[in-house]
mmCIF file of N, CA and C in Angstrom:
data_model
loop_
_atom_site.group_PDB
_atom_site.id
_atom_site.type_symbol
_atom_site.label_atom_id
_atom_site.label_comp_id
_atom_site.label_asym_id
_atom_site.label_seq_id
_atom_site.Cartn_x
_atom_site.Cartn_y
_atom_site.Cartn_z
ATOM 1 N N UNK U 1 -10.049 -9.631 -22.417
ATOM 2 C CA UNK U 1 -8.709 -9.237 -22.021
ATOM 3 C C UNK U 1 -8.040 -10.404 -21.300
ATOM 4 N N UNK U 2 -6.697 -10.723 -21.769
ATOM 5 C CA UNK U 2 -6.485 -11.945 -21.138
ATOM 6 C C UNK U 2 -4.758 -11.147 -20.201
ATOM 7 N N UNK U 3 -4.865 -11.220 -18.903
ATOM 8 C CA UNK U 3 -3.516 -10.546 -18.194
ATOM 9 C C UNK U 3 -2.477 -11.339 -18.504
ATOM 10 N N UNK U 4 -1.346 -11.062 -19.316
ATOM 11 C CA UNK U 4 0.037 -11.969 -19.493
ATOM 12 C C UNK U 4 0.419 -11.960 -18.458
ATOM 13 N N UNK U 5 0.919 -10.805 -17.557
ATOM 14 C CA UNK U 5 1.905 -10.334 -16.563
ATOM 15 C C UNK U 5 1.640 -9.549 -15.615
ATOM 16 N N UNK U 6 1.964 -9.535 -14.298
ATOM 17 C CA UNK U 6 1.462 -8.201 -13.444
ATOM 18 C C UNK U 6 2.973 -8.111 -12.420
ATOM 19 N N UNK U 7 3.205 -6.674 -12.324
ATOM 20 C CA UNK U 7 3.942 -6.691 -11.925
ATOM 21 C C UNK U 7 3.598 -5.235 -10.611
ATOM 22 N N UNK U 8 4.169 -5.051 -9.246
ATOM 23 C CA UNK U 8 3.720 -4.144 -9.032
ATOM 24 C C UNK U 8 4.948 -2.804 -8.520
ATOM 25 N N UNK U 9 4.947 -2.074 -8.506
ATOM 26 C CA UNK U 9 6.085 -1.332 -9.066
ATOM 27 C C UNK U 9 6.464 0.000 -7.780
ATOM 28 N N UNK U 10 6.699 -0.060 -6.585
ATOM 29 C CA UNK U 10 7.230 1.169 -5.694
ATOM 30 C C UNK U 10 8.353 2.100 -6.382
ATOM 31 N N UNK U 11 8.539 3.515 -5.932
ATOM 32 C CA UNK U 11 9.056 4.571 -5.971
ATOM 33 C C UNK U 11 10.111 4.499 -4.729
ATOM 34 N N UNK U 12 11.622 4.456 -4.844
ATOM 35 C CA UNK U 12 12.143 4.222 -3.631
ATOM 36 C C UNK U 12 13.151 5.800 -3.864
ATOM 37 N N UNK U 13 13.787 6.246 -2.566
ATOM 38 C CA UNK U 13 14.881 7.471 -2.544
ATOM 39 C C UNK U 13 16.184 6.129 -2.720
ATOM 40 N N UNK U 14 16.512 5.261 -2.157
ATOM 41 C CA UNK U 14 17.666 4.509 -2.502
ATOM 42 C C UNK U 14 17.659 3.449 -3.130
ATOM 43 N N UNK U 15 18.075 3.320 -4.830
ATOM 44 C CA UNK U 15 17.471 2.402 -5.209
ATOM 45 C C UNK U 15 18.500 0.828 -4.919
ATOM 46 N N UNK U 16 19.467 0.799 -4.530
ATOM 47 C CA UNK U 16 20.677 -0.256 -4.367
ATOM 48 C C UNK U 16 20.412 -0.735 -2.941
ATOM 49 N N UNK U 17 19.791 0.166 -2.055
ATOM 50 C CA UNK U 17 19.375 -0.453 -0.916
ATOM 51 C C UNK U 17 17.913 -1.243 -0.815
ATOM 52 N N UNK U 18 16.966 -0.430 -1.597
ATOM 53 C CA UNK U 18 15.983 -1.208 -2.126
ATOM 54 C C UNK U 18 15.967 -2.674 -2.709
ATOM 55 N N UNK U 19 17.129 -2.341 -3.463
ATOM 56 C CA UNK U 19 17.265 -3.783 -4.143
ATOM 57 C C UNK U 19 17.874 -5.112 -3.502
ATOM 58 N N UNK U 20 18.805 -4.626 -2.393
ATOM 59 C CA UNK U 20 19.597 -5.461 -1.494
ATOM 60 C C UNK U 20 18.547 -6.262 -0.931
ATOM 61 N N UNK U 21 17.524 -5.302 0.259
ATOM 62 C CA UNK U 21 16.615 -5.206 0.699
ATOM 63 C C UNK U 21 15.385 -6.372 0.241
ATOM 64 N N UNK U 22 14.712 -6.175 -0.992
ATOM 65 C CA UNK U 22 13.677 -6.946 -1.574
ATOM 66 C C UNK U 22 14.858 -8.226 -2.323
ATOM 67 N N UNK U 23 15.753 -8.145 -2.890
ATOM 68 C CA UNK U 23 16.554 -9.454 -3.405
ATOM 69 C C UNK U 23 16.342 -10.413 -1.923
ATOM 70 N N UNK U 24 16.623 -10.188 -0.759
ATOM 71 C CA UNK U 24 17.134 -10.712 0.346
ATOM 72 C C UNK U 24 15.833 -11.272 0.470
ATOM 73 N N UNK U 25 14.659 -10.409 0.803
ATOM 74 C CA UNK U 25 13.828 -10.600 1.332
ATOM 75 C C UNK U 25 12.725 -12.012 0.753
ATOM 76 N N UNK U 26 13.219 -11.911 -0.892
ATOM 77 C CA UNK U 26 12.784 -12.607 -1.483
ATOM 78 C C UNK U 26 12.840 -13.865 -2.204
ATOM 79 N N UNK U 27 14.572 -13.619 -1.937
ATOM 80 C CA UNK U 27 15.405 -14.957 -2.544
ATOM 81 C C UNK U 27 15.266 -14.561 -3.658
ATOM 82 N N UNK U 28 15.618 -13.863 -3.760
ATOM 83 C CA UNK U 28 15.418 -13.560 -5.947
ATOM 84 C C UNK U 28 16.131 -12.765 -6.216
ATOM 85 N N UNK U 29 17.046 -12.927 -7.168
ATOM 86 C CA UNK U 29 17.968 -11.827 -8.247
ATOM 87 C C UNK U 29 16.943 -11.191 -9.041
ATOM 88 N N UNK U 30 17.447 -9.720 -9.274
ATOM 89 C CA UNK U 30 16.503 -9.201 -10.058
ATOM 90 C C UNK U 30 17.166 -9.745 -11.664
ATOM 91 N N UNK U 31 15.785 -9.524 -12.566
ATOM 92 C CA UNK U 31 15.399 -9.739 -13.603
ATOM 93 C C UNK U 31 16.255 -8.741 -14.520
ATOM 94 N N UNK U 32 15.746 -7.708 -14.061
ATOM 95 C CA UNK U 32 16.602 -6.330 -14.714
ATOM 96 C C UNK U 32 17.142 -5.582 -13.981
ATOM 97 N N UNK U 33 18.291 -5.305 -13.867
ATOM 98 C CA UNK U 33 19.676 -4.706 -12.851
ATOM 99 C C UNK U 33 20.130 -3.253 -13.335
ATOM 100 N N UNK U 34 19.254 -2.224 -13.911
ATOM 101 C CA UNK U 34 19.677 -0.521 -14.199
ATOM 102 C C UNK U 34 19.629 -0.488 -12.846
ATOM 103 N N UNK U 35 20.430 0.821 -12.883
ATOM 104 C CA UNK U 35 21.026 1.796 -12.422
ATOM 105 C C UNK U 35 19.435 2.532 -11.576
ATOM 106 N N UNK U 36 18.270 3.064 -12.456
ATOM 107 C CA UNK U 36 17.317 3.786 -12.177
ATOM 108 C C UNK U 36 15.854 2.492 -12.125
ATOM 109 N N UNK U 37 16.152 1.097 -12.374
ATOM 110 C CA UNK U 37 14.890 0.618 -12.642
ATOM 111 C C UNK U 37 15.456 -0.507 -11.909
ATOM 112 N N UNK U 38 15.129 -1.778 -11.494
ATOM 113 C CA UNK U 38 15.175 -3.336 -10.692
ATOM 114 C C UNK U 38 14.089 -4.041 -10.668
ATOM 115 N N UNK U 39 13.930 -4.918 -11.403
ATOM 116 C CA UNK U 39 12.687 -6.281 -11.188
ATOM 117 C C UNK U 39 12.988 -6.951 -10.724
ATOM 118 N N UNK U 40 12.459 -7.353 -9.599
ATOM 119 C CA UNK U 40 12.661 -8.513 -8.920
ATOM 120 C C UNK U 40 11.349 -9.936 -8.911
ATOM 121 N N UNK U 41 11.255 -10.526 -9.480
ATOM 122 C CA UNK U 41 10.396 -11.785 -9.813
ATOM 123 C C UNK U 41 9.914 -12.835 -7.989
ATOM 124 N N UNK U 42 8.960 -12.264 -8.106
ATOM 125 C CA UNK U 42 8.585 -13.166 -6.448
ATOM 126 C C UNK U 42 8.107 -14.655 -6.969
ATOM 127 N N UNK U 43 7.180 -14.788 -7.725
ATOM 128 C CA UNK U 43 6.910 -16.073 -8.677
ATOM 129 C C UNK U 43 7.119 -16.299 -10.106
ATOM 130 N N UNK U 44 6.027 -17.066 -10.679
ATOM 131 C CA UNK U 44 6.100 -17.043 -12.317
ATOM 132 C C UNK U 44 5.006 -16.156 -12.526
ATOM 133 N N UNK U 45 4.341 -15.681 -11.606
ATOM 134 C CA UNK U 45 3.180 -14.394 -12.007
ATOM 135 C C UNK U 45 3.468 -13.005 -11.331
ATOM 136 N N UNK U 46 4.222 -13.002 -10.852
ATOM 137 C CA UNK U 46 4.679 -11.759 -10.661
ATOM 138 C C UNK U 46 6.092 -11.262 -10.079
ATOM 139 N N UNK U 47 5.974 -10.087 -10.839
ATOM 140 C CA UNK U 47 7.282 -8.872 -10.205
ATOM 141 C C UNK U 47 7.548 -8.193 -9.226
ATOM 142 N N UNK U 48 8.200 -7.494 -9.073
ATOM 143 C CA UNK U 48 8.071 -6.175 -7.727
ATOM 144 C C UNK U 48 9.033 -5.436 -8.817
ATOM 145 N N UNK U 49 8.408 -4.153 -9.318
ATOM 146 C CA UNK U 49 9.437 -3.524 -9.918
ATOM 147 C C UNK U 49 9.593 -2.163 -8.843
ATOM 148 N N UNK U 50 11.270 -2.007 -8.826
ATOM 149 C CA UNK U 50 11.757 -0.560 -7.949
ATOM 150 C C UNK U 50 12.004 0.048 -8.434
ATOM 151 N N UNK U 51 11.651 1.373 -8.643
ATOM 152 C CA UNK U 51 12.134 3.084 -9.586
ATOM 153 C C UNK U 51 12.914 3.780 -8.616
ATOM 154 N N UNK U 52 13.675 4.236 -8.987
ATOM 155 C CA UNK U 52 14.042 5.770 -8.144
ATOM 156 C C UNK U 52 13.344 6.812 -7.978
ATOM 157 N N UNK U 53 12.859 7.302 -7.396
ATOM 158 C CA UNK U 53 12.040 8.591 -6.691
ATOM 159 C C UNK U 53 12.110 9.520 -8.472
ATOM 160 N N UNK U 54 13.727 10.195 -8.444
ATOM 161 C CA UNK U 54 14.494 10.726 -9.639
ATOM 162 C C UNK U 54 14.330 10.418 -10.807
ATOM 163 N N UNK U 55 14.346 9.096 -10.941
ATOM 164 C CA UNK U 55 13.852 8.947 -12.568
ATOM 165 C C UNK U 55 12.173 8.959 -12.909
ATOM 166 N N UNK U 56 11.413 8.594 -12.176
ATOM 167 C CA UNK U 56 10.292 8.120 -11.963
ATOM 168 C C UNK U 56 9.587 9.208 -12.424
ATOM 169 N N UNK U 57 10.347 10.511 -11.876
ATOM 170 C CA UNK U 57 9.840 12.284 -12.327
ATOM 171 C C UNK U 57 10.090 12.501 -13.758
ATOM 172 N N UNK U 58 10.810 11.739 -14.243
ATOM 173 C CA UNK U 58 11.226 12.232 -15.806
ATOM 174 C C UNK U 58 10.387 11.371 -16.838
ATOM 175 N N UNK U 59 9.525 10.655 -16.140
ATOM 176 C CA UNK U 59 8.802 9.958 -16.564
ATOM 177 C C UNK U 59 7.426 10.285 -16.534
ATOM 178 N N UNK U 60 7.242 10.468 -15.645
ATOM 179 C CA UNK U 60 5.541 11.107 -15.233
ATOM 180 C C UNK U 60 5.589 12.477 -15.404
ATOM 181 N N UNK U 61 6.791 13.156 -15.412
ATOM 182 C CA UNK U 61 6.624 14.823 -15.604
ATOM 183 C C UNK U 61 6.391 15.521 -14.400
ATOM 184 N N UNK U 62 5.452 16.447 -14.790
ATOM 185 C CA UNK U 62 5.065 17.280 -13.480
ATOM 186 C C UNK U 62 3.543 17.529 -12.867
ATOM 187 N N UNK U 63 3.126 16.671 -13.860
ATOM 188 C CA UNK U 63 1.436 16.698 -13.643
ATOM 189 C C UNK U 63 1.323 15.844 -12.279
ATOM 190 N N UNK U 64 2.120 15.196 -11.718
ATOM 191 C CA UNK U 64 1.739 15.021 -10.667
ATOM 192 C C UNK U 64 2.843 15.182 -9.390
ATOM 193 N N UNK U 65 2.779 15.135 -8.707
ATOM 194 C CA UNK U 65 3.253 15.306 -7.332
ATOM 195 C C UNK U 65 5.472 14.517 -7.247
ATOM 196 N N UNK U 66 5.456 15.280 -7.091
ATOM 197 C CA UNK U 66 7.411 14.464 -7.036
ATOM 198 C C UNK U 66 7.226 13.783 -6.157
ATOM 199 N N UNK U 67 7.399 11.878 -6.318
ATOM 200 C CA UNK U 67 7.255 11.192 -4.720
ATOM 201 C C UNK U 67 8.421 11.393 -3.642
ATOM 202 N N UNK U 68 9.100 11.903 -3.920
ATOM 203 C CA UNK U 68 10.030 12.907 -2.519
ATOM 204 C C UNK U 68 9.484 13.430 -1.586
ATOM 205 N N UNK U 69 8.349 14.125 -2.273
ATOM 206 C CA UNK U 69 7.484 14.747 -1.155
ATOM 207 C C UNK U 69 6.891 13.811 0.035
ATOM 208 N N UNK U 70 6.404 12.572 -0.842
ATOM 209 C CA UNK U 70 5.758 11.823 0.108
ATOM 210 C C UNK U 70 6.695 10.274 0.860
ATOM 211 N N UNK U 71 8.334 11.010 0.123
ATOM 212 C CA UNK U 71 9.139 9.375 1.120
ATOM 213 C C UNK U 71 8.609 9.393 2.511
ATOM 214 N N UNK U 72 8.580 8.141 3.237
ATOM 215 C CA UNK U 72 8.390 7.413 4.405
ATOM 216 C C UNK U 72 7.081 7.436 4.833
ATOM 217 N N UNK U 73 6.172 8.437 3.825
ATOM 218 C CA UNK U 73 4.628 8.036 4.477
ATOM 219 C C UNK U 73 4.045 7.092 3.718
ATOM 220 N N UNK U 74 3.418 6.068 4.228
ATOM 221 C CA UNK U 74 2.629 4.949 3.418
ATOM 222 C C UNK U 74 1.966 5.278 2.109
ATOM 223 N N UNK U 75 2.372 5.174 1.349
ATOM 224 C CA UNK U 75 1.602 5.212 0.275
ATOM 225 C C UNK U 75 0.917 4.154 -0.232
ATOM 226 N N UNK U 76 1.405 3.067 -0.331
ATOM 227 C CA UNK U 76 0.736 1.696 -0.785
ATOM 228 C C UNK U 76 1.016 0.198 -0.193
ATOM 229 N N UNK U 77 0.172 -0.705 -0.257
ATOM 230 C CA UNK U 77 0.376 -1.736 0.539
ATOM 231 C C UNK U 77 0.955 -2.842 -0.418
ATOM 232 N N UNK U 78 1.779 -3.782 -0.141
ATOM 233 C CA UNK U 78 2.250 -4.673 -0.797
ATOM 234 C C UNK U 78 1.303 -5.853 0.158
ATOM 235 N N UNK U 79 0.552 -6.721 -0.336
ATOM 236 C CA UNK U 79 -0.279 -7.794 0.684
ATOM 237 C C UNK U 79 0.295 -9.113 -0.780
ATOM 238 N N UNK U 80 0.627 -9.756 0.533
ATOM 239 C CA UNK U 80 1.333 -11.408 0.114
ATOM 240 C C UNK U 80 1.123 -12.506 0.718
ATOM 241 N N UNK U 81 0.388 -13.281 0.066
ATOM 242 C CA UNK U 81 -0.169 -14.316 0.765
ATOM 243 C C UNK U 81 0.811 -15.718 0.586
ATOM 244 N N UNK U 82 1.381 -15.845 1.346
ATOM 245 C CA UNK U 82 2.812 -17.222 1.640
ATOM 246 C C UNK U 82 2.530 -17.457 2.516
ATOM 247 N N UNK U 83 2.965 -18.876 2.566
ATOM 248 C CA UNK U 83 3.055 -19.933 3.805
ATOM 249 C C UNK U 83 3.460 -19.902 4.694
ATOM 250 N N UNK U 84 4.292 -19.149 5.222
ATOM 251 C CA UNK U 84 4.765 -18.809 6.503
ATOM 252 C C UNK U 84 4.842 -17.667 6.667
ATOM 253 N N UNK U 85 3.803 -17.183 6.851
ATOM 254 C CA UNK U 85 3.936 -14.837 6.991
ATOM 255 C C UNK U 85 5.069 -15.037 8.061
ATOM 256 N N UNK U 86 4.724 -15.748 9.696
ATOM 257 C CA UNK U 86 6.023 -15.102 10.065
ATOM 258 C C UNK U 86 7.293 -15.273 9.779
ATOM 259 N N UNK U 87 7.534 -15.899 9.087
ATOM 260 C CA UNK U 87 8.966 -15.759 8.677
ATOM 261 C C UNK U 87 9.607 -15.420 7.371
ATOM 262 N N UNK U 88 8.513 -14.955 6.610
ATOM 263 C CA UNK U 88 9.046 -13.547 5.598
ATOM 264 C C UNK U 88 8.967 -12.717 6.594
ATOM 265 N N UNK U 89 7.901 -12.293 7.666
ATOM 266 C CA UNK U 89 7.874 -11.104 8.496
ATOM 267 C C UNK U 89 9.583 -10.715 9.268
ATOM 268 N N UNK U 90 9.574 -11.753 9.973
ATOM 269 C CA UNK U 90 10.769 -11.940 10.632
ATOM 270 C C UNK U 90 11.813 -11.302 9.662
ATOM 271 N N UNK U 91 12.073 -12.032 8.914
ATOM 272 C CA UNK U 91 13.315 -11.605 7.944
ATOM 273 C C UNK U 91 13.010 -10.462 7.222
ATOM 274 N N UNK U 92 12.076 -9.968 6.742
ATOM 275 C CA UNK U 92 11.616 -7.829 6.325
ATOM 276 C C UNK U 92 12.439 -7.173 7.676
ATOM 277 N N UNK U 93 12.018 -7.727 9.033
ATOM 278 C CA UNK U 93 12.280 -7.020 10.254
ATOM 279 C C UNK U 93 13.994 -6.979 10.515
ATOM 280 N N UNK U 94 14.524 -8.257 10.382
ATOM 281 C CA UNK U 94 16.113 -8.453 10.291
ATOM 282 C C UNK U 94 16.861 -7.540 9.337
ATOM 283 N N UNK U 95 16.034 -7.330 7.935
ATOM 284 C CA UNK U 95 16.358 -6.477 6.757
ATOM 285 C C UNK U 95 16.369 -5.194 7.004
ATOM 286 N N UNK U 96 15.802 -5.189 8.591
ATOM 287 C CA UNK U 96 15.822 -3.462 8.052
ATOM 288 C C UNK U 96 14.672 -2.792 8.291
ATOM 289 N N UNK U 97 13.548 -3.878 7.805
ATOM 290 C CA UNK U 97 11.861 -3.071 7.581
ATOM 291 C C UNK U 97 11.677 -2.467 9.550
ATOM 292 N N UNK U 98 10.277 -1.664 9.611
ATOM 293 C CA UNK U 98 10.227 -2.191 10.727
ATOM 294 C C UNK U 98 8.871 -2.330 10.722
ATOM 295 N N UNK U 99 8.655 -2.866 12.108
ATOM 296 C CA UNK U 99 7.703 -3.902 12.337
ATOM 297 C C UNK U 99 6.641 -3.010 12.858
ATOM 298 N N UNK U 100 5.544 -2.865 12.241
ATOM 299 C CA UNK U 100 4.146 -2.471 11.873
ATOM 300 C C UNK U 100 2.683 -3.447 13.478
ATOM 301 N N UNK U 101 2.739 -4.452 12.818
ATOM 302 C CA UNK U 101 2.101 -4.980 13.805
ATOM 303 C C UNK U 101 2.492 -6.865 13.293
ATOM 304 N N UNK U 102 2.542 -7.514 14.484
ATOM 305 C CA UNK U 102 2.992 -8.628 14.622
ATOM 306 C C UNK U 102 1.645 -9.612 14.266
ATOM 307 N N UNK U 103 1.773 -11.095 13.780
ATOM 308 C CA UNK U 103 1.125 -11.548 13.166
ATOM 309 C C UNK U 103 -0.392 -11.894 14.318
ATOM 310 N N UNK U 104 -1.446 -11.760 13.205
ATOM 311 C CA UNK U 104 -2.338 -11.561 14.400
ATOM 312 C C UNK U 104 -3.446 -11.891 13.163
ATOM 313 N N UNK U 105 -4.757 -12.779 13.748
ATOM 314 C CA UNK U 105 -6.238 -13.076 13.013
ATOM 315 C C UNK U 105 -6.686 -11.412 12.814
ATOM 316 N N UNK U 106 -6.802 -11.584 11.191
ATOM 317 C CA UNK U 106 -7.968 -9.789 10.854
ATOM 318 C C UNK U 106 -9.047 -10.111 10.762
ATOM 319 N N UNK U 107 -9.943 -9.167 10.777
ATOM 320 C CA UNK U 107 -11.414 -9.584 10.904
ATOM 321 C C UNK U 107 -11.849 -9.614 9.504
ATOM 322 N N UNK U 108 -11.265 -10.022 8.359
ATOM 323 C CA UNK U 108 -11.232 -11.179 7.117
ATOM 324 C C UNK U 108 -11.073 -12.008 7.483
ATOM 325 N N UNK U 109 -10.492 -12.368 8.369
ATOM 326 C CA UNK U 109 -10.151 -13.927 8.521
ATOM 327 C C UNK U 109 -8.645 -14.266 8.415
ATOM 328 N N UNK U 110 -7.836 -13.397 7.463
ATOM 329 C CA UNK U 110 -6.230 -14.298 7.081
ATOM 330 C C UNK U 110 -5.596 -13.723 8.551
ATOM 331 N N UNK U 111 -4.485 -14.584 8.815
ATOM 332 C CA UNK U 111 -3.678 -13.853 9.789
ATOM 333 C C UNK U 111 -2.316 -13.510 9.217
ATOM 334 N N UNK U 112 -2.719 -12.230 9.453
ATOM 335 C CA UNK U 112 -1.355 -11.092 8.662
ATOM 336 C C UNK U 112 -0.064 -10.266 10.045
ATOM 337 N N UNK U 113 1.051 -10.609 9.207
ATOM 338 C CA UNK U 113 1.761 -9.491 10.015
ATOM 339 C C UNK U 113 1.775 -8.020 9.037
ATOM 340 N N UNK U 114 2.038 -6.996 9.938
ATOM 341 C CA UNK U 114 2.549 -6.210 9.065
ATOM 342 C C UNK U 114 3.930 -5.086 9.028
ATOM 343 N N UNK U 115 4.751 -4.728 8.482
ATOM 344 C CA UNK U 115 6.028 -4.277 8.179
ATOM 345 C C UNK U 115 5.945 -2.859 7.232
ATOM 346 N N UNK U 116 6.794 -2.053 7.395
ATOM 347 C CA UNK U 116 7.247 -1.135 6.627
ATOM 348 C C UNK U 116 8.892 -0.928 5.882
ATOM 349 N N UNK U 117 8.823 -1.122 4.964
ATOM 350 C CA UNK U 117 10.357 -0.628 4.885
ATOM 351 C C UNK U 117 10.929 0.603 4.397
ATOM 352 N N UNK U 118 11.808 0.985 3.967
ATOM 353 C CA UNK U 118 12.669 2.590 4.139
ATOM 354 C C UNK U 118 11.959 3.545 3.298
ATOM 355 N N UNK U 119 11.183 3.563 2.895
ATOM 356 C CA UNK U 119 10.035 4.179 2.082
ATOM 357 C C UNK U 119 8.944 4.547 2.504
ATOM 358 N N UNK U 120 8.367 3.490 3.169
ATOM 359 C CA UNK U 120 6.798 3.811 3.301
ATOM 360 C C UNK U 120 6.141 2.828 2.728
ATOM 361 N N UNK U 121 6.670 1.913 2.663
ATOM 362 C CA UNK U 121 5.420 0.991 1.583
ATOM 363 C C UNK U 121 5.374 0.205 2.546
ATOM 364 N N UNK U 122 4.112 -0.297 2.878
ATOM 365 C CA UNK U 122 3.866 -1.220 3.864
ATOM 366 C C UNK U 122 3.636 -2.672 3.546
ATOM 367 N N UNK U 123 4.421 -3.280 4.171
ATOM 368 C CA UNK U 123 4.406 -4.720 3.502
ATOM 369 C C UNK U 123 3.623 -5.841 4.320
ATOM 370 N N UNK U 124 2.360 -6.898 3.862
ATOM 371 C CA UNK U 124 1.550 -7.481 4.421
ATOM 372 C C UNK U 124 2.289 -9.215 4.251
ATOM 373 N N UNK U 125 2.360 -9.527 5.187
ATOM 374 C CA UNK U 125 2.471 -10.992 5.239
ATOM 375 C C UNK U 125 1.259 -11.988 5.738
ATOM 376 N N UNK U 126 0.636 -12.813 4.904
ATOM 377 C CA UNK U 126 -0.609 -13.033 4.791
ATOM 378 C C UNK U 126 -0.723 -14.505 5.120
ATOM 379 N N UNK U 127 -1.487 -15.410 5.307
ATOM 380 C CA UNK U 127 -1.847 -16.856 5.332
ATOM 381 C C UNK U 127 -3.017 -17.145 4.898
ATOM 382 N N UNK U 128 -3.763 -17.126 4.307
ATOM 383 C CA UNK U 128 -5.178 -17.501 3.694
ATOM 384 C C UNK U 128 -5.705 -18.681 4.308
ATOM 385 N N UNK U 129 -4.998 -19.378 4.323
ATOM 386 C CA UNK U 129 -5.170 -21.128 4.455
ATOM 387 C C UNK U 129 -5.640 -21.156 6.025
ATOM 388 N N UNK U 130 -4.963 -20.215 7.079
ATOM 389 C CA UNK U 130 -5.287 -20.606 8.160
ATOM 390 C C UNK U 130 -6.824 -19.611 8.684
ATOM 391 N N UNK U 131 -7.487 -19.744 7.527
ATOM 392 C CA UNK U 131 -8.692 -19.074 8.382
ATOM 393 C C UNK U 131 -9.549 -19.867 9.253
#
């Protein structure tokens, strides 16, 4: 199996604020600009794709859970390993996100901040290099 592409894909209730939000955060225009869908390209290997809560149901059906139920509780972690965590951190926090825990050595070794934004998805700002 050889991976072309990976992209990783949150469930948001606002998707235009979402997009403001991660465009800003990322320096990146999205890729694809619907109404119900937004890619936003962080490198040449990956995406961040945003759904609407609403469409996302017409898609998956009903076999599982409407993510409405679960806006603002963590559901999944976004972990990003860049060169300066604090200052993607900083600027998630200026955006809006809020601030989770401030950058600090984990007992892996990377020193991560961490952030939430209007959803629940918790966002990791990472350094590898400085272990």
């Amino acid at each position: 199996m050889y991976l072309k592409d990976a992209q990783f894909v949150i469930y948001v209730k606002d998707i235009s604020k979402s997009r403001k939000f991660y465009s800003e955060l990322f320096g990146s225009e999205p890729s694809i600009d619907k109404p119900n869908y937004v890619e936003i390209p962080i490198n040449n290997h990956f995406k961040l794709g945003i759904v609407s809560e609403e469409s996302i149901v017409r898609v998956l059906g009903t076999k599982v859970p409407h993510p409405m139920i679960a806006n603002g509780i963590p559901r999944n972690e976004i972990y990003l390993i860049v060169d300066h965590p604090e200052v993607l951190f900083e600027k998630a926090i200026k955006g809006g996100a809020e601030e989770i825990s401030r950058l600090s050595r984990r007992s892996w070794g990377h020193l991560v901040a961490y952030a939430m934004d209007f959803d629940g998805n918790v966002l990791a700002f990472a350094d590898s290099e400085a272990v």
